[in-house]
mmCIF file of C-alpha atoms in Angstrom:
data_model
loop_
_atom_site.group_PDB
_atom_site.id
_atom_site.type_symbol
_atom_site.label_atom_id
_atom_site.label_comp_id
_atom_site.label_asym_id
_atom_site.label_seq_id
_atom_site.Cartn_x
_atom_site.Cartn_y
_atom_site.Cartn_z
ATOM 1 C CA MET A 14 27.016 -5.420 37.548
ATOM 2 C CA LYS A 15 27.875 -6.970 34.210
ATOM 3 C CA ILE A 16 30.093 -10.038 34.158
ATOM 4 C CA GLU A 17 33.189 -8.149 32.934
ATOM 5 C CA THR A 18 32.972 -5.868 35.986
ATOM 6 C CA ILE A 19 32.290 -8.773 38.341
ATOM 7 C CA ALA A 20 35.340 -10.634 37.037
ATOM 8 C CA ILE A 21 37.600 -7.675 37.856
ATOM 9 C CA HIS A 22 36.131 -6.408 41.122
ATOM 10 C CA ALA A 23 34.430 -9.275 42.979
ATOM 11 C CA GLY A 24 37.720 -10.934 43.902
ATOM 12 C CA ASN A 25 39.655 -7.746 44.578
ATOM 13 C CA GLN A 26 39.820 -5.206 47.387
ATOM 14 C CA VAL A 27 42.106 -2.370 48.417
ATOM 15 C CA ASP A 28 44.331 -3.462 51.311
ATOM 16 C CA GLU A 29 43.335 -1.474 54.399
ATOM 17 C CA THR A 30 46.846 -1.327 55.853
ATOM 18 C CA SER A 31 48.962 -0.417 52.824
ATOM 19 C CA LYS A 32 46.196 0.897 50.530
ATOM 20 C CA ALA A 33 47.608 -1.349 47.822
ATOM 21 C CA VAL A 34 45.134 -1.627 44.940
ATOM 22 C CA ILE A 35 45.712 -5.386 44.697
ATOM 23 C CA GLN A 36 45.201 -7.447 47.853
ATOM 24 C CA PRO A 37 48.276 -9.078 49.446
ATOM 25 C CA ILE A 38 48.939 -12.819 49.472
ATOM 26 C CA VAL A 39 48.356 -14.006 53.032
ATOM 27 C CA MET A 40 50.649 -16.998 53.487
ATOM 28 C CA SER A 41 50.098 -17.398 57.233
ATOM 29 C CA THR A 42 48.669 -20.761 58.259
ATOM 30 C CA THR A 43 47.373 -19.463 61.603
ATOM 31 C CA PHE A 44 45.818 -16.268 62.957
ATOM 32 C CA GLU A 45 45.934 -14.463 66.309
ATOM 33 C CA ARG A 46 43.230 -14.984 68.914
ATOM 34 C CA ASN A 47 41.825 -12.082 70.942
ATOM 35 C CA HIS A 48 41.744 -11.955 74.753
ATOM 36 C CA GLU A 49 38.413 -13.797 74.825
ATOM 37 C CA GLY A 50 39.821 -16.638 72.719
ATOM 38 C CA GLY A 51 37.963 -15.627 69.563
ATOM 39 C CA TYR A 52 39.194 -14.269 66.243
ATOM 40 C CA ASP A 53 38.684 -10.595 65.411
ATOM 41 C CA SER A 54 39.706 -11.224 61.794
ATOM 42 C CA GLY A 55 37.253 -14.077 61.269
ATOM 43 C CA TYR A 56 40.168 -16.372 60.376
ATOM 44 C CA SER A 57 41.633 -19.074 62.621
ATOM 45 C CA TYR A 58 43.540 -21.607 60.490
ATOM 46 C CA SER A 59 44.139 -21.553 56.739
ATOM 47 C CA ARG A 60 42.750 -25.015 56.081
ATOM 48 C CA ALA A 61 39.384 -23.679 57.279
ATOM 49 C CA ALA A 62 39.586 -20.282 55.584
ATOM 50 C CA ASN A 63 42.118 -17.831 54.212
ATOM 51 C CA PRO A 64 41.641 -14.247 52.962
ATOM 52 C CA ASN A 65 42.791 -15.133 49.446
ATOM 53 C CA ARG A 66 40.469 -18.124 49.261
ATOM 54 C CA THR A 67 37.575 -16.026 50.551
ATOM 55 C CA ALA A 68 38.203 -13.515 47.763
ATOM 56 C CA LEU A 69 38.380 -16.294 45.152
ATOM 57 C CA GLU A 70 35.182 -17.917 46.374
ATOM 58 C CA ASN A 71 33.414 -14.568 46.284
ATOM 59 C CA VAL A 72 34.193 -13.947 42.626
ATOM 60 C CA LEU A 73 33.364 -17.570 41.706
ATOM 61 C CA ALA A 74 29.935 -17.311 43.349
ATOM 62 C CA LYS A 75 29.145 -14.038 41.623
ATOM 63 C CA LEU A 76 30.270 -15.260 38.176
ATOM 64 C CA GLU A 77 27.698 -18.085 38.357
ATOM 65 C CA ASN A 78 25.154 -15.951 40.271
ATOM 66 C CA GLY A 79 25.177 -18.449 43.140
ATOM 67 C CA ALA A 80 24.678 -18.158 46.888
ATOM 68 C CA ASP A 81 28.143 -19.459 47.789
ATOM 69 C CA ALA A 82 31.249 -21.088 46.327
ATOM 70 C CA ALA A 83 33.901 -23.494 47.592
ATOM 71 C CA ALA A 84 37.394 -23.639 46.084
ATOM 72 C CA PHE A 85 39.422 -26.850 45.891
ATOM 73 C CA SER A 86 42.903 -27.931 44.848
ATOM 74 C CA SER A 87 41.644 -29.523 41.599
ATOM 75 C CA GLY A 88 38.497 -30.181 39.626
ATOM 76 C CA ASN A 89 38.569 -33.828 40.701
ATOM 77 C CA ALA A 90 38.756 -32.766 44.364
ATOM 78 C CA ALA A 91 35.737 -30.502 43.820
ATOM 79 C CA GLY A 92 33.741 -33.307 42.216
ATOM 80 C CA MET A 93 34.795 -35.813 44.852
ATOM 81 C CA SER A 94 33.608 -33.531 47.655
ATOM 82 C CA VAL A 95 30.066 -33.869 46.307
ATOM 83 C CA PHE A 96 30.289 -37.665 46.347
ATOM 84 C CA GLN A 97 31.890 -37.657 49.818
ATOM 85 C CA ALA A 98 29.049 -35.490 51.136
ATOM 86 C CA LEU A 99 26.374 -38.001 50.082
ATOM 87 C CA GLN A 100 25.064 -40.603 52.508
ATOM 88 C CA PRO A 101 26.480 -44.121 51.936
ATOM 89 C CA GLY A 102 24.171 -46.115 49.708
ATOM 90 C CA THR A 103 23.005 -43.079 47.747
ATOM 91 C CA HIS A 104 22.398 -43.773 44.062
ATOM 92 C CA ILE A 105 23.883 -41.337 41.523
ATOM 93 C CA ILE A 106 22.866 -41.066 37.886
ATOM 94 C CA CYS A 107 25.747 -39.985 35.626
ATOM 95 C CA PRO A 108 26.104 -39.407 31.879
ATOM 96 C CA ASP A 109 27.459 -42.330 29.881
ATOM 97 C CA ASP A 110 30.179 -40.076 28.442
ATOM 98 C CA MET A 111 31.107 -38.439 31.766
ATOM 99 C CA TYR A 112 34.632 -36.980 31.981
ATOM 100 C CA HIS A 113 36.798 -40.061 32.465
ATOM 101 C CA GLY A 114 38.658 -38.676 35.497
ATOM 102 C CA LEU A 115 35.461 -38.370 37.536
ATOM 103 C CA ARG A 116 33.957 -41.529 36.048
ATOM 104 C CA ASN A 117 36.980 -43.577 37.105
ATOM 105 C CA GLN A 118 36.987 -41.860 40.495
ATOM 106 C CA ILE A 119 33.400 -42.954 41.175
ATOM 107 C CA LYS A 120 33.975 -46.489 39.884
ATOM 108 C CA MET A 121 37.225 -47.069 41.773
ATOM 109 C CA LEU A 122 36.939 -45.030 44.986
ATOM 110 C CA PHE A 123 33.210 -45.208 45.696
ATOM 111 C CA ALA A 124 32.474 -48.824 44.745
ATOM 112 C CA GLY A 125 30.616 -50.384 47.670
ATOM 113 C CA ILE A 126 29.939 -46.937 49.157
ATOM 114 C CA LEU A 127 27.669 -45.322 46.567
ATOM 115 C CA GLU A 128 25.544 -46.812 43.800
ATOM 116 C CA PHE A 129 25.856 -45.379 40.314
ATOM 117 C CA ASP A 130 24.606 -45.785 36.767
ATOM 118 C CA PHE A 131 26.151 -44.270 33.644
ATOM 119 C CA ILE A 132 23.314 -43.677 31.186
ATOM 120 C CA ASP A 133 22.140 -41.468 28.338
ATOM 121 C CA VAL A 134 20.834 -38.628 30.526
ATOM 122 C CA ASN A 135 19.683 -36.826 27.374
ATOM 123 C CA ASP A 136 16.941 -39.438 26.841
ATOM 124 C CA ALA A 137 14.152 -38.411 29.226
ATOM 125 C CA GLU A 138 12.551 -41.865 29.310
ATOM 126 C CA VAL A 139 15.867 -43.616 29.999
ATOM 127 C CA LEU A 140 16.601 -41.094 32.747
ATOM 128 C CA LYS A 141 13.207 -41.594 34.408
ATOM 129 C CA ALA A 142 13.571 -45.391 34.193
ATOM 130 C CA HIS A 143 16.834 -45.296 36.169
ATOM 131 C CA ILE A 144 15.516 -43.272 39.124
ATOM 132 C CA LYS A 145 15.327 -45.487 42.218
ATOM 133 C CA PRO A 146 14.091 -44.923 45.798
ATOM 134 C CA ASN A 147 17.683 -44.265 46.937
ATOM 135 C CA THR A 148 18.602 -41.973 44.025
ATOM 136 C CA GLY A 149 19.839 -38.660 45.388
ATOM 137 C CA LEU A 150 21.652 -36.884 42.600
ATOM 138 C CA ILE A 151 21.808 -36.498 38.824
ATOM 139 C CA TRP A 152 25.199 -35.422 37.459
ATOM 140 C CA ILE A 153 25.281 -33.724 34.073
ATOM 141 C CA GLU A 154 28.103 -32.415 31.929
ATOM 142 C CA THR A 155 27.232 -30.105 29.067
ATOM 143 C CA PRO A 156 28.924 -29.793 26.639
ATOM 144 C CA SER A 157 30.353 -33.235 27.376
ATOM 145 C CA ASN A 158 33.952 -34.369 27.106
ATOM 146 C CA PRO A 159 34.972 -35.405 24.459
ATOM 147 C CA LEU A 160 31.826 -35.984 22.370
ATOM 148 C CA LEU A 161 30.389 -32.484 22.909
ATOM 149 C CA LYS A 162 26.909 -33.779 23.654
ATOM 150 C CA ILE A 163 24.452 -31.175 24.912
ATOM 151 C CA THR A 164 22.133 -31.907 27.815
ATOM 152 C CA ASP A 165 18.851 -30.040 28.096
ATOM 153 C CA ILE A 166 19.380 -28.676 31.618
ATOM 154 C CA LYS A 167 15.765 -27.569 32.096
ATOM 155 C CA GLN A 168 14.495 -31.019 31.087
ATOM 156 C CA VAL A 169 16.744 -32.799 33.591
ATOM 157 C CA VAL A 170 15.863 -30.288 36.317
ATOM 158 C CA ALA A 171 12.136 -30.846 35.708
ATOM 159 C CA ILE A 172 12.541 -34.626 36.006
ATOM 160 C CA ALA A 173 14.709 -34.245 39.123
ATOM 161 C CA ALA A 174 12.219 -31.906 40.780
ATOM 162 C CA GLY A 175 9.501 -34.542 40.537
ATOM 163 C CA HIS A 176 11.635 -36.913 42.622
ATOM 164 C CA ASN A 177 13.304 -34.393 44.976
ATOM 165 C CA LEU A 178 16.738 -35.010 43.436
ATOM 166 C CA LYS A 179 19.727 -32.673 43.260
ATOM 167 C CA VAL A 180 21.219 -31.737 39.871
ATOM 168 C CA VAL A 181 24.929 -30.924 39.613
ATOM 169 C CA CYS A 182 26.289 -29.569 36.320
ATOM 170 C CA ASP A 183 29.921 -29.709 35.229
ATOM 171 C CA ASN A 184 30.193 -26.332 33.482
ATOM 172 C CA THR A 185 33.941 -26.483 32.740
ATOM 173 C CA PHE A 186 33.688 -26.475 28.941
ATOM 174 C CA ALA A 187 31.104 -23.692 28.776
ATOM 175 C CA THR A 188 32.352 -21.361 31.557
ATOM 176 C CA PRO A 189 29.922 -18.851 33.126
ATOM 177 C CA LEU A 190 30.357 -16.727 29.995
ATOM 178 C CA CYS A 191 28.622 -19.267 27.769
ATOM 179 C CA GLN A 192 26.187 -20.954 30.144
ATOM 180 C CA GLN A 193 24.560 -20.314 33.529
ATOM 181 C CA PRO A 194 23.233 -23.669 34.829
ATOM 182 C CA LEU A 195 22.000 -22.266 38.165
ATOM 183 C CA ALA A 196 19.725 -19.856 36.312
ATOM 184 C CA LEU A 197 18.334 -22.868 34.417
ATOM 185 C CA GLY A 198 17.471 -24.628 37.669
ATOM 186 C CA ALA A 199 20.565 -26.714 38.497
ATOM 187 C CA ASP A 200 21.381 -26.944 42.211
ATOM 188 C CA MET A 201 25.137 -26.806 41.879
ATOM 189 C CA VAL A 202 27.839 -26.071 39.312
ATOM 190 C CA MET A 203 31.301 -27.630 39.166
ATOM 191 C CA HIS A 204 34.396 -26.328 37.408
ATOM 192 C CA SER A 205 37.903 -27.476 36.867
ATOM 193 C CA ALA A 206 39.438 -24.061 37.577
ATOM 194 C CA THR A 207 42.624 -25.417 36.003
ATOM 195 C CA LYS A 208 41.021 -24.777 32.627
ATOM 196 C CA TYR A 209 39.478 -21.423 31.608
ATOM 197 C CA PHE A 210 39.543 -19.776 35.034
ATOM 198 C CA GLY A 211 43.303 -20.299 35.220
ATOM 199 C CA GLY A 212 43.567 -19.863 31.478
ATOM 200 C CA HIS A 213 47.331 -20.259 31.084
ATOM 201 C CA SER A 214 47.994 -23.962 31.796
ATOM 202 C CA ASP A 215 49.982 -23.161 34.937
ATOM 203 C CA LEU A 216 47.475 -23.480 37.813
ATOM 204 C CA MET A 217 45.488 -26.324 39.348
ATOM 205 C CA GLY A 218 42.127 -25.692 40.949
ATOM 206 C CA GLY A 219 38.513 -26.728 41.278
ATOM 207 C CA ALA A 220 35.292 -25.007 42.253
ATOM 208 C CA LEU A 221 31.728 -25.693 43.327
ATOM 209 C CA ILE A 222 29.039 -23.028 43.285
ATOM 210 C CA THR A 223 25.639 -23.606 44.891
ATOM 211 C CA ARG A 224 22.237 -22.058 44.234
ATOM 212 C CA GLU A 225 21.381 -22.199 47.934
ATOM 213 C CA LYS A 226 23.118 -22.990 51.208
ATOM 214 C CA ASP A 227 21.266 -26.188 52.084
ATOM 215 C CA GLY A 228 22.192 -29.293 54.057
ATOM 216 C CA LEU A 229 24.181 -30.863 51.212
ATOM 217 C CA TRP A 230 26.163 -27.657 50.825
ATOM 218 C CA GLU A 231 27.005 -27.598 54.524
ATOM 219 C CA ARG A 232 28.313 -31.175 54.282
ATOM 220 C CA ILE A 233 30.416 -30.204 51.252
ATOM 221 C CA ARG A 234 31.872 -27.325 53.253
ATOM 222 C CA ASP A 235 32.713 -29.816 56.016
ATOM 223 C CA VAL A 236 34.457 -32.056 53.476
ATOM 224 C CA GLN A 237 36.424 -29.046 52.194
ATOM 225 C CA THR A 238 37.497 -27.963 55.690
ATOM 226 C CA MET A 239 38.130 -31.379 57.234
ATOM 227 C CA GLY A 240 39.506 -33.043 54.105
ATOM 228 C CA GLY A 241 41.787 -30.130 53.331
ATOM 229 C CA ALA A 242 41.923 -30.467 49.512
ATOM 230 C CA ILE A 243 42.211 -26.702 49.209
ATOM 231 C CA PRO A 244 44.133 -24.347 46.897
ATOM 232 C CA SER A 245 47.096 -22.507 48.393
ATOM 233 C CA PRO A 246 46.875 -18.732 48.998
ATOM 234 C CA MET A 247 49.234 -18.274 46.040
ATOM 235 C CA ASP A 248 47.006 -20.355 43.750
ATOM 236 C CA CYS A 249 43.957 -18.393 44.890
ATOM 237 C CA TYR A 250 45.734 -15.113 44.187
ATOM 238 C CA TYR A 251 46.742 -16.150 40.672
ATOM 239 C CA LEU A 252 43.292 -17.580 39.888
ATOM 240 C CA ILE A 253 41.740 -14.245 40.860
ATOM 241 C CA ARG A 254 44.225 -12.477 38.617
ATOM 242 C CA SER A 255 43.429 -14.764 35.677
ATOM 243 C CA ILE A 256 39.665 -14.469 36.160
ATOM 244 C CA LYS A 257 39.898 -10.714 35.569
ATOM 245 C CA THR A 258 40.507 -11.373 31.871
ATOM 246 C CA LEU A 259 38.153 -14.385 31.630
ATOM 247 C CA PRO A 260 35.307 -12.656 29.730
ATOM 248 C CA TYR A 261 37.618 -11.317 27.031
ATOM 249 C CA ARG A 262 39.650 -14.502 26.749
ATOM 250 C CA VAL A 263 36.545 -16.663 26.375
ATOM 251 C CA ARG A 264 35.200 -14.440 23.601
ATOM 252 C CA GLY A 265 38.467 -14.830 21.703
ATOM 253 C CA HIS A 266 38.498 -18.598 22.252
ATOM 254 C CA VAL A 267 34.899 -18.974 21.035
ATOM 255 C CA HIS A 268 35.529 -16.803 17.977
ATOM 256 C CA ASN A 269 38.485 -18.949 16.919
ATOM 257 C CA ALA A 270 36.690 -22.216 17.689
ATOM 258 C CA GLN A 271 33.705 -21.356 15.517
ATOM 259 C CA LEU A 272 35.863 -20.483 12.512
ATOM 260 C CA LEU A 273 38.115 -23.514 12.943
ATOM 261 C CA ALA A 274 35.160 -25.882 13.317
ATOM 262 C CA GLU A 275 33.585 -24.466 10.143
ATOM 263 C CA PHE A 276 36.877 -24.948 8.272
ATOM 264 C CA LEU A 277 37.160 -28.581 9.355
ATOM 265 C CA GLU A 278 33.515 -29.351 8.613
ATOM 266 C CA ASN A 279 34.179 -28.494 4.973
ATOM 267 C CA HIS A 280 37.495 -30.380 4.733
ATOM 268 C CA PRO A 281 37.378 -33.507 2.520
ATOM 269 C CA ARG A 282 39.510 -35.596 4.935
ATOM 270 C CA VAL A 283 37.257 -34.893 7.907
ATOM 271 C CA GLU A 284 34.413 -37.297 8.642
ATOM 272 C CA LYS A 285 32.527 -35.285 11.289
ATOM 273 C CA VAL A 286 32.973 -32.238 13.545
ATOM 274 C CA MET A 287 31.383 -32.254 17.003
ATOM 275 C CA TYR A 288 30.844 -28.629 18.027
ATOM 276 C CA PRO A 289 27.547 -27.205 19.358
ATOM 277 C CA GLY A 290 28.074 -23.989 17.397
ATOM 278 C CA LEU A 291 27.530 -25.845 14.109
ATOM 279 C CA GLN A 292 23.993 -26.259 12.802
ATOM 280 C CA SER A 293 24.918 -29.854 11.950
ATOM 281 C CA HIS A 294 25.222 -30.657 15.668
ATOM 282 C CA PRO A 295 22.258 -32.900 16.629
ATOM 283 C CA GLN A 296 21.462 -30.754 19.693
ATOM 284 C CA TYR A 297 22.178 -27.387 18.103
ATOM 285 C CA ALA A 298 18.692 -26.092 18.950
ATOM 286 C CA ILE A 299 19.117 -26.958 22.656
ATOM 287 C CA ALA A 300 22.573 -25.369 22.718
ATOM 288 C CA LYS A 301 21.231 -22.212 21.103
ATOM 289 C CA ALA A 302 18.431 -22.013 23.659
ATOM 290 C CA GLN A 303 20.541 -22.450 26.804
ATOM 291 C CA MET A 304 23.980 -21.113 25.824
ATOM 292 C CA THR A 305 25.164 -17.613 24.984
ATOM 293 C CA GLY A 306 28.333 -19.008 23.377
ATOM 294 C CA TYR A 307 29.380 -22.490 22.327
ATOM 295 C CA GLY A 308 32.717 -22.894 24.066
ATOM 296 C CA ALA A 309 36.126 -23.451 22.525
ATOM 297 C CA VAL A 310 36.597 -27.214 22.698
ATOM 298 C CA PHE A 311 35.498 -29.499 19.901
ATOM 299 C CA SER A 312 36.265 -32.945 18.545
ATOM 300 C CA PHE A 313 36.467 -34.218 15.012
ATOM 301 C CA THR A 314 36.742 -37.638 13.432
ATOM 302 C CA LEU A 315 38.857 -38.421 10.403
ATOM 303 C CA LYS A 316 38.352 -40.545 7.336
ATOM 304 C CA GLY A 317 41.078 -43.160 7.389
ATOM 305 C CA GLY A 318 40.542 -44.281 10.965
ATOM 306 C CA GLU A 319 42.957 -44.356 13.885
ATOM 307 C CA GLU A 320 46.061 -44.415 11.692
ATOM 308 C CA LYS A 321 45.134 -41.155 9.973
ATOM 309 C CA ALA A 322 44.159 -39.530 13.279
ATOM 310 C CA LYS A 323 47.542 -40.332 14.809
ATOM 311 C CA LYS A 324 49.367 -39.051 11.714
ATOM 312 C CA VAL A 325 47.534 -35.730 11.934
ATOM 313 C CA VAL A 326 48.101 -35.288 15.670
ATOM 314 C CA ASN A 327 51.824 -35.903 15.143
ATOM 315 C CA ALA A 328 52.095 -33.476 12.213
ATOM 316 C CA VAL A 329 50.907 -30.239 13.825
ATOM 317 C CA LYS A 330 53.406 -27.432 14.409
ATOM 318 C CA ILE A 331 51.492 -24.659 16.242
ATOM 319 C CA PHE A 332 49.074 -26.893 18.120
ATOM 320 C CA THR A 333 50.672 -28.700 21.053
ATOM 321 C CA GLN A 334 49.896 -32.393 21.462
ATOM 322 C CA ALA A 335 48.881 -32.377 25.131
ATOM 323 C CA THR A 336 46.031 -33.112 27.519
ATOM 324 C CA SER A 337 43.931 -30.384 29.166
ATOM 325 C CA LEU A 338 42.175 -27.347 27.742
ATOM 326 C CA GLY A 339 41.349 -23.720 28.362
ATOM 327 C CA GLY A 340 44.832 -22.256 28.012
ATOM 328 C CA VAL A 341 45.805 -19.459 25.644
ATOM 329 C CA GLU A 342 47.726 -21.997 23.540
ATOM 330 C CA SER A 343 45.906 -24.435 21.256
ATOM 331 C CA LEU A 344 46.083 -28.119 22.204
ATOM 332 C CA ILE A 345 45.206 -31.296 20.327
ATOM 333 C CA GLU A 346 45.148 -34.920 21.399
ATOM 334 C CA HIS A 347 44.140 -38.416 20.365
ATOM 335 C CA ARG A 348 41.560 -38.742 23.109
ATOM 336 C CA ALA A 349 41.046 -42.531 23.122
ATOM 337 C CA SER A 350 44.743 -43.063 23.883
ATOM 338 C CA VAL A 351 44.439 -40.773 26.905
ATOM 339 C CA GLU A 352 41.280 -42.363 28.301
ATOM 340 C CA GLY A 353 42.584 -45.926 28.360
ATOM 341 C CA PRO A 354 41.209 -49.386 27.580
ATOM 342 C CA ASP A 355 37.602 -48.750 28.711
ATOM 343 C CA THR A 356 37.205 -45.672 26.504
ATOM 344 C CA LYS A 357 33.973 -45.139 24.603
ATOM 345 C CA THR A 358 35.674 -42.543 22.396
ATOM 346 C CA PRO A 359 36.088 -43.355 18.672
ATOM 347 C CA PHE A 360 39.700 -44.135 17.779
ATOM 348 C CA ASN A 361 39.611 -41.797 14.788
ATOM 349 C CA LEU A 362 38.703 -38.827 17.036
ATOM 350 C CA LEU A 363 40.908 -35.861 17.871
ATOM 351 C CA ARG A 364 39.947 -33.369 20.581
ATOM 352 C CA VAL A 365 40.959 -29.744 20.169
ATOM 353 C CA SER A 366 41.180 -26.918 22.702
ATOM 354 C CA VAL A 367 41.261 -23.774 20.591
ATOM 355 C CA GLY A 368 43.581 -21.078 21.897
ATOM 356 C CA LEU A 369 44.080 -17.398 21.217
ATOM 357 C CA GLU A 370 46.588 -17.561 18.370
ATOM 358 C CA HIS A 371 45.590 -15.891 15.092
ATOM 359 C CA ILE A 372 42.900 -17.961 13.408
ATOM 360 C CA ASP A 373 44.734 -17.911 10.051
ATOM 361 C CA ASP A 374 47.732 -19.619 11.642
ATOM 362 C CA LEU A 375 45.578 -22.258 13.312
ATOM 363 C CA ILE A 376 43.762 -23.064 10.072
ATOM 364 C CA ALA A 377 47.040 -23.232 8.166
ATOM 365 C CA ASP A 378 48.525 -25.610 10.721
ATOM 366 C CA LEU A 379 45.633 -28.066 10.562
ATOM 367 C CA GLU A 380 45.515 -27.751 6.795
ATOM 368 C CA GLN A 381 49.161 -28.848 6.448
ATOM 369 C CA ALA A 382 48.692 -31.627 9.032
ATOM 370 C CA LEU A 383 45.664 -32.985 7.142
ATOM 371 C CA ALA A 384 47.425 -32.866 3.766
#
């Protein structure tokens, strides 16, 4: 099946009892045992499994063409389950511009438990030089947040394979519509389902999808079940509903992002636009080779420094000044202020999540804010 059909049907089934076309929301926390003490339904307790979560995990796995998926209450919970599943003392290699929420999580919660280095994973020689006997995992994020760096997934996978290392790819910015990391050799994909899967800035969720059900995956499943950082049946239901329109929403987002990035690249007050869909992007060739679309988040820096950037972000009328991304509404933020004192983000940088408003209105809004 094509991805549009998968998005609609893989998480949906006709209810056997009522014949309702859309499955019910099963709020029960516990399920009846049979006379032998087993469970005819396959469900025992909703922390372990729930019909709505099963349906969500099914569509997530099929969207990324994986063997299995695990749903979590947030993207950070999904990422943390990977780190919790590793043996103490394991060394992780992470990108130097890793999403700050997960970077801070590793630095603060796993100090003394795991070892970690934040490096330029796009430099093959630097990456090889940081592999140690206890290295177990390479984490990549492409496109990266907020600098929109592109990692050559096949290159990292080839290096990892030579040392028997796992590769996990944060695919939140790209979505399965624009990039399929498992098909490029990655072992696992992570998403903040809060973003494009939810798509309307009103749901929290996270997801992991694996290429194969191996030992690490079984430990992650144990973390999910025993830790209990799971989405509610209601959240699962609404995520499934939102995913049905994901392919068409993402196409609209990408269309707007490309046109808006091109407008800004030619604006005299703009210093630089970081968007992999522009030929000026330093890794445009890699993006073109491994992506079928370039996503709908980009960053741009302004002439005039931090003062000008803050003036622009406070002058928009259609864009909302807010954190997050992937919703139908366009968002803009001064990223360095959000990331805090250890940020590596330039202070004249604004990050944009391009929504589904009419492109003419979005261009006009940024034009007046830049004036």
